[in-house]
PDB file of C-alpha atoms in Angstrom:
ATOM      1  CA  MET A   1     -22.638  -4.279  11.445  1.00  0.00           C
ATOM      2  CA  ASN A   2     -19.151  -3.990   8.754  1.00  0.00           C
ATOM      3  CA  LEU A   3     -17.653  -7.536   8.439  1.00  0.00           C
ATOM      4  CA  LEU A   4     -14.349  -5.553   9.679  1.00  0.00           C
ATOM      5  CA  LEU A   5     -15.557  -4.809  12.977  1.00  0.00           C
ATOM      6  CA  TRP A   6     -16.990  -8.457  13.322  1.00  0.00           C
ATOM      7  CA  ASN A   7     -13.311  -9.539  12.500  1.00  0.00           C
ATOM      8  CA  VAL A   8     -12.138  -7.424  15.231  1.00  0.00           C
ATOM      9  CA  LEU A   9     -14.848  -8.146  17.634  1.00  0.00           C
ATOM     10  CA  LEU A  10     -13.810 -11.765  16.972  1.00  0.00           C
ATOM     11  CA  ALA A  11     -10.166 -10.885  17.669  1.00  0.00           C
ATOM     12  CA  LEU A  12     -10.983  -9.284  21.133  1.00  0.00           C
ATOM     13  CA  ILE A  13     -13.069 -12.168  21.798  1.00  0.00           C
ATOM     14  CA  TRP A  14     -10.273 -14.641  21.001  1.00  0.00           C
ATOM     15  CA  ALA A  15      -7.415 -12.803  22.843  1.00  0.00           C
ATOM     16  CA  PHE A  16      -9.566 -12.369  25.703  1.00  0.00           C
ATOM     17  CA  ILE A  17     -10.500 -16.161  25.964  1.00  0.00           C
ATOM     18  CA  MET A  18      -6.890 -17.391  25.106  1.00  0.00           C
ATOM     19  CA  SER A  19      -5.512 -14.495  28.096  1.00  0.00           C
ATOM     20  CA  ASP A  20      -3.215 -13.565  25.393  1.00  0.00           C
ATOM     21  CA  VAL A  21      -4.108  -9.623  24.517  1.00  0.00           C
ATOM     22  CA  THR A  22      -0.716  -9.212  22.907  1.00  0.00           C
ATOM     23  CA  ALA A  23      -0.046  -8.007  19.103  1.00  0.00           C
ATOM     24  CA  ARG A  24       0.480 -11.754  18.291  1.00  0.00           C
ATOM     25  CA  GLY A  25      -2.847 -12.894  20.262  1.00  0.00           C
ATOM     26  CA  LEU A  26      -4.719 -10.361  18.403  1.00  0.00           C
ATOM     27  CA  ALA A  27      -3.172 -11.210  14.961  1.00  0.00           C
ATOM     28  CA  VAL A  28      -4.114 -14.671  15.604  1.00  0.00           C
ATOM     29  CA  GLY A  29      -7.480 -13.883  16.775  1.00  0.00           C
ATOM     30  CA  PHE A  30      -8.101 -11.730  13.354  1.00  0.00           C
ATOM     31  CA  VAL A  31      -6.728 -14.692  11.472  1.00  0.00           C
ATOM     32  CA  ILE A  32      -9.279 -16.884  13.077  1.00  0.00           C
ATOM     33  CA  GLY A  33     -11.805 -14.182  13.146  1.00  0.00           C
ATOM     34  CA  TYR A  34     -11.510 -14.005   9.375  1.00  0.00           C
ATOM     35  CA  LEU A  35     -11.245 -17.645   8.673  1.00  0.00           C
ATOM     36  CA  VAL A  36     -14.813 -17.849  10.549  1.00  0.00           C
ATOM     37  CA  LEU A  37     -16.402 -15.079   8.707  1.00  0.00           C
ATOM     38  CA  LEU A  38     -15.123 -16.442   5.427  1.00  0.00           C
ATOM     39  CA  PHE A  39     -16.836 -19.641   6.283  1.00  0.00           C
ATOM     40  CA  SER A  40     -20.019 -17.983   7.050  1.00  0.00           C
ATOM     41  CA  ARG A  41     -19.753 -16.317   3.833  1.00  0.00           C
ATOM     42  CA  PRO A  42     -23.305 -17.241   2.422  1.00  0.00           C
ATOM     43  CA  LEU A  43     -24.723 -15.396   5.137  1.00  0.00           C
ATOM     44  CA  PHE A  44     -23.179 -11.916   3.391  1.00  0.00           C
ATOM     45  CA  PRO A  45     -23.769 -12.698  -0.118  1.00  0.00           C
ATOM     46  CA  GLU A  46     -23.292  -9.084  -1.053  1.00  0.00           C
ATOM     47  CA  THR A  47     -19.937  -8.174   0.698  1.00  0.00           C
ATOM     48  CA  ARG A  48     -16.557  -7.352  -1.012  1.00  0.00           C
ATOM     49  CA  TYR A  49     -14.642  -7.783   2.553  1.00  0.00           C
ATOM     50  CA  PHE A  50     -12.833 -10.609   1.944  1.00  0.00           C
ATOM     51  CA  SER A  51     -11.449  -9.933  -1.770  1.00  0.00           C
ATOM     52  CA  LYS A  52     -10.716  -6.372  -0.152  1.00  0.00           C
ATOM     53  CA  LEU A  53      -8.994  -7.649   2.615  1.00  0.00           C
ATOM     54  CA  PHE A  54      -6.668  -9.836   0.596  1.00  0.00           C
ATOM     55  CA  ARG A  55      -5.966  -6.947  -1.734  1.00  0.00           C
ATOM     56  CA  ALA A  56      -4.850  -4.541   0.990  1.00  0.00           C
ATOM     57  CA  VAL A  57      -2.730  -7.184   2.518  1.00  0.00           C
ATOM     58  CA  ALA A  58      -1.339  -7.665  -1.283  1.00  0.00           C
ATOM     59  CA  LEU A  59      -0.884  -3.983  -1.309  1.00  0.00           C
ATOM     60  CA  ALA A  60       0.821  -3.921   1.893  1.00  0.00           C
ATOM     61  CA  VAL A  61       3.222  -6.812   0.829  1.00  0.00           C
ATOM     62  CA  PHE A  62       3.882  -4.792  -2.531  1.00  0.00           C
ATOM     63  CA  PHE A  63       5.139  -1.687  -0.630  1.00  0.00           C
ATOM     64  CA  VAL A  64       7.122  -3.805   1.524  1.00  0.00           C
ATOM     65  CA  VAL A  65       9.147  -5.258  -1.530  1.00  0.00           C
ATOM     66  CA  GLU A  66       9.105  -2.088  -3.412  1.00  0.00           C
ATOM     67  CA  LEU A  67      10.550  -0.312   0.237  1.00  0.00           C
ATOM     68  CA  LEU A  68      13.415  -3.229   0.196  1.00  0.00           C
ATOM     69  CA  LYS A  69      14.195  -2.572  -3.365  1.00  0.00           C
ATOM     70  CA  SER A  70      14.304   1.049  -3.116  1.00  0.00           C
ATOM     71  CA  SER A  71      16.283   0.884   0.304  1.00  0.00           C
ATOM     72  CA  VAL A  72      18.872  -1.311  -0.969  1.00  0.00           C
ATOM     73  CA  ARG A  73      19.540   0.960  -4.322  1.00  0.00           C
ATOM     74  CA  VAL A  74      19.608   4.059  -2.337  1.00  0.00           C
ATOM     75  CA  ALA A  75      22.117   2.521   0.184  1.00  0.00           C
ATOM     76  CA  ILE A  76      24.228   1.321  -2.762  1.00  0.00           C
ATOM     77  CA  ASP A  77      24.529   4.966  -3.564  1.00  0.00           C
ATOM     78  CA  VAL A  78      25.050   6.464  -0.580  1.00  0.00           C
ATOM     79  CA  LEU A  79      27.780   3.880   0.520  1.00  0.00           C
ATOM     80  CA  HIS A  80      29.302   3.341  -3.179  1.00  0.00           C
ATOM     81  CA  PRO A  81      28.828   6.839  -4.892  1.00  0.00           C
ATOM     82  CA  ASP A  82      31.525   5.842  -7.389  1.00  0.00           C
ATOM     83  CA  VAL A  83      29.305   3.008  -8.995  1.00  0.00           C
ATOM     84  CA  GLU A  84      28.777   2.961 -12.371  1.00  0.00           C
ATOM     85  CA  ARG A  85      24.584   3.407 -12.030  1.00  0.00           C
ATOM     86  CA  ARG A  86      24.500   7.390 -11.246  1.00  0.00           C
ATOM     87  CA  MET A  87      21.481   8.991  -9.788  1.00  0.00           C
ATOM     88  CA  GLU A  88      19.300  10.835 -12.592  1.00  0.00           C
ATOM     89  CA  ALA A  89      17.193  12.809 -10.583  1.00  0.00           C
ATOM     90  CA  ALA A  90      13.569  14.382 -12.376  1.00  0.00           C
ATOM     91  CA  VAL A  91      10.373  15.911 -11.727  1.00  0.00           C
ATOM     92  CA  PHE A  92       7.657  14.404 -13.396  1.00  0.00           C
ATOM     93  CA  SER A  93       3.657  14.035 -13.305  1.00  0.00           C
ATOM     94  CA  VAL A  94       1.720  10.848 -13.036  1.00  0.00           C
ATOM     95  CA  PRO A  95      -2.171  11.667 -14.299  1.00  0.00           C
ATOM     96  CA  LEU A  96      -4.339  10.049 -11.645  1.00  0.00           C
ATOM     97  CA  ASP A  97      -7.221   7.775 -12.000  1.00  0.00           C
ATOM     98  CA  VAL A  98      -7.785   7.321  -8.169  1.00  0.00           C
ATOM     99  CA  LYS A  99      -9.947  10.005  -7.218  1.00  0.00           C
ATOM    100  CA  SER A 100     -10.804   9.792  -3.622  1.00  0.00           C
ATOM    101  CA  ASP A 101      -9.019  11.593  -1.263  1.00  0.00           C
ATOM    102  CA  LEU A 102      -8.104   8.943   0.733  1.00  0.00           C
ATOM    103  CA  GLY A 103      -6.731   6.981  -2.263  1.00  0.00           C
ATOM    104  CA  ILE A 104      -4.611  10.187  -3.267  1.00  0.00           C
ATOM    105  CA  SER A 105      -3.325  10.682   0.015  1.00  0.00           C
ATOM    106  CA  LEU A 106      -2.290   6.919   0.345  1.00  0.00           C
ATOM    107  CA  LEU A 107      -0.775   7.058  -2.835  1.00  0.00           C
ATOM    108  CA  ALA A 108       1.189  10.266  -2.354  1.00  0.00           C
ATOM    109  CA  ASN A 109       2.616   8.743   1.204  1.00  0.00           C
ATOM    110  CA  LEU A 110       3.496   5.412  -0.169  1.00  0.00           C
ATOM    111  CA  ILE A 111       5.376   7.390  -3.124  1.00  0.00           C
ATOM    112  CA  SER A 112       6.942   9.674  -0.485  1.00  0.00           C
ATOM    113  CA  LEU A 113       7.854   6.755   2.197  1.00  0.00           C
ATOM    114  CA  THR A 114       9.730   4.617  -0.417  1.00  0.00           C
ATOM    115  CA  PRO A 115      13.602   6.085  -0.333  1.00  0.00           C
ATOM    116  CA  GLY A 116      14.474   7.742  -4.010  1.00  0.00           C
ATOM    117  CA  THR A 117      10.920   9.221  -4.552  1.00  0.00           C
ATOM    118  CA  LEU A 118       8.987  12.105  -2.914  1.00  0.00           C
ATOM    119  CA  SER A 119       5.377  13.367  -3.546  1.00  0.00           C
ATOM    120  CA  LEU A 120       5.905  17.076  -4.489  1.00  0.00           C
ATOM    121  CA  ASP A 121       2.161  18.439  -5.037  1.00  0.00           C
ATOM    122  CA  VAL A 122      -1.342  17.431  -6.115  1.00  0.00           C
ATOM    123  CA  SER A 123      -2.839  19.627  -8.907  1.00  0.00           C
ATOM    124  CA  GLU A 124      -5.958  21.752  -7.800  1.00  0.00           C
ATOM    125  CA  ASP A 125      -8.631  19.511  -9.906  1.00  0.00           C
ATOM    126  CA  ARG A 126      -6.965  16.309  -8.525  1.00  0.00           C
ATOM    127  CA  SER A 127      -5.863  14.748 -11.787  1.00  0.00           C
ATOM    128  CA  THR A 128      -2.383  14.927 -11.595  1.00  0.00           C
ATOM    129  CA  LEU A 129       0.612  14.084  -8.900  1.00  0.00           C
ATOM    130  CA  PHE A 130       3.887  15.675  -9.423  1.00  0.00           C
ATOM    131  CA  ILE A 131       6.774  13.645  -8.112  1.00  0.00           C
ATOM    132  CA  HIS A 132      10.662  13.496  -7.578  1.00  0.00           C
ATOM    133  CA  GLY A 133      12.610  10.759  -8.391  1.00  0.00           C
ATOM    134  CA  MET A 134      16.264  10.113  -7.846  1.00  0.00           C
ATOM    135  CA  TYR A 135      16.518   7.277 -10.370  1.00  0.00           C
ATOM    136  CA  VAL A 136      14.639   8.146 -13.383  1.00  0.00           C
ATOM    137  CA  ASP A 137      16.092   7.321 -16.394  1.00  0.00           C
ATOM    138  CA  ASP A 138      13.092   7.237 -18.181  1.00  0.00           C
ATOM    139  CA  VAL A 139      10.346   9.499 -17.181  1.00  0.00           C
ATOM    140  CA  GLU A 140       7.704   7.214 -18.991  1.00  0.00           C
ATOM    141  CA  ALA A 141       8.833   4.006 -17.767  1.00  0.00           C
ATOM    142  CA  ALA A 142       8.716   5.922 -14.150  1.00  0.00           C
ATOM    143  CA  ARG A 143       5.190   6.910 -14.616  1.00  0.00           C
ATOM    144  CA  ARG A 144       4.341   3.470 -15.622  1.00  0.00           C
ATOM    145  CA  GLU A 145       5.771   1.779 -12.563  1.00  0.00           C
ATOM    146  CA  ILE A 146       3.543   4.017 -10.337  1.00  0.00           C
ATOM    147  CA  LYS A 147       0.423   3.459 -12.245  1.00  0.00           C
ATOM    148  CA  GLU A 148       0.570  -0.109 -12.609  1.00  0.00           C
ATOM    149  CA  GLY A 149       2.395  -0.919  -9.238  1.00  0.00           C
ATOM    150  CA  PHE A 150       1.131   1.673  -6.493  1.00  0.00           C
ATOM    151  CA  GLU A 151      -2.314   2.876  -7.834  1.00  0.00           C
ATOM    152  CA  ARG A 152      -3.473  -0.100  -9.590  1.00  0.00           C
ATOM    153  CA  ARG A 153      -3.728  -1.450  -6.418  1.00  0.00           C
ATOM    154  CA  ILE A 154      -4.784   1.331  -4.238  1.00  0.00           C
ATOM    155  CA  MET A 155      -7.649   1.360  -6.536  1.00  0.00           C
ATOM    156  CA  GLU A 156      -8.363  -2.299  -6.254  1.00  0.00           C
ATOM    157  CA  VAL A 157      -8.367  -2.074  -2.354  1.00  0.00           C
ATOM    158  CA  PHE A 158     -10.817   1.385  -2.262  1.00  0.00           C
ATOM    159  CA  GLN A 159     -13.053   1.107  -5.327  1.00  0.00           C
TER     160      GLN A 159
END
């Protein structure tokens, strides 16, 4: 059985034993289940579950930080349009290293959910993602931010 399913099962068992079947109770159960599985790691020598889960959490934290930074930037531009920092919109392409449909979809959605950027299309051969950015002073820097930020973290989780 997949370790993620074991972790969810342990979380459910914990929540029922503690009579706390709420989001908080399930989250606590998930963390406790993770720790139980981590201590029983010698039983699962071939698994990458522990590192992948950590990387998935790191991706989520990275996304929240980027979401907050870009939200503040867009809010400042909306509330104070006369600020020196002007919007320089651009459409640019990003060559993709991530190959799975799930990885490409997640990358496109995370980019679109971040204020100031929008994923427009993926090329037919799934090798290029086209993006519209509101604040693109340097196209190469914007490409590098996406590749070294979102794409690298997505590849760490899914490959």
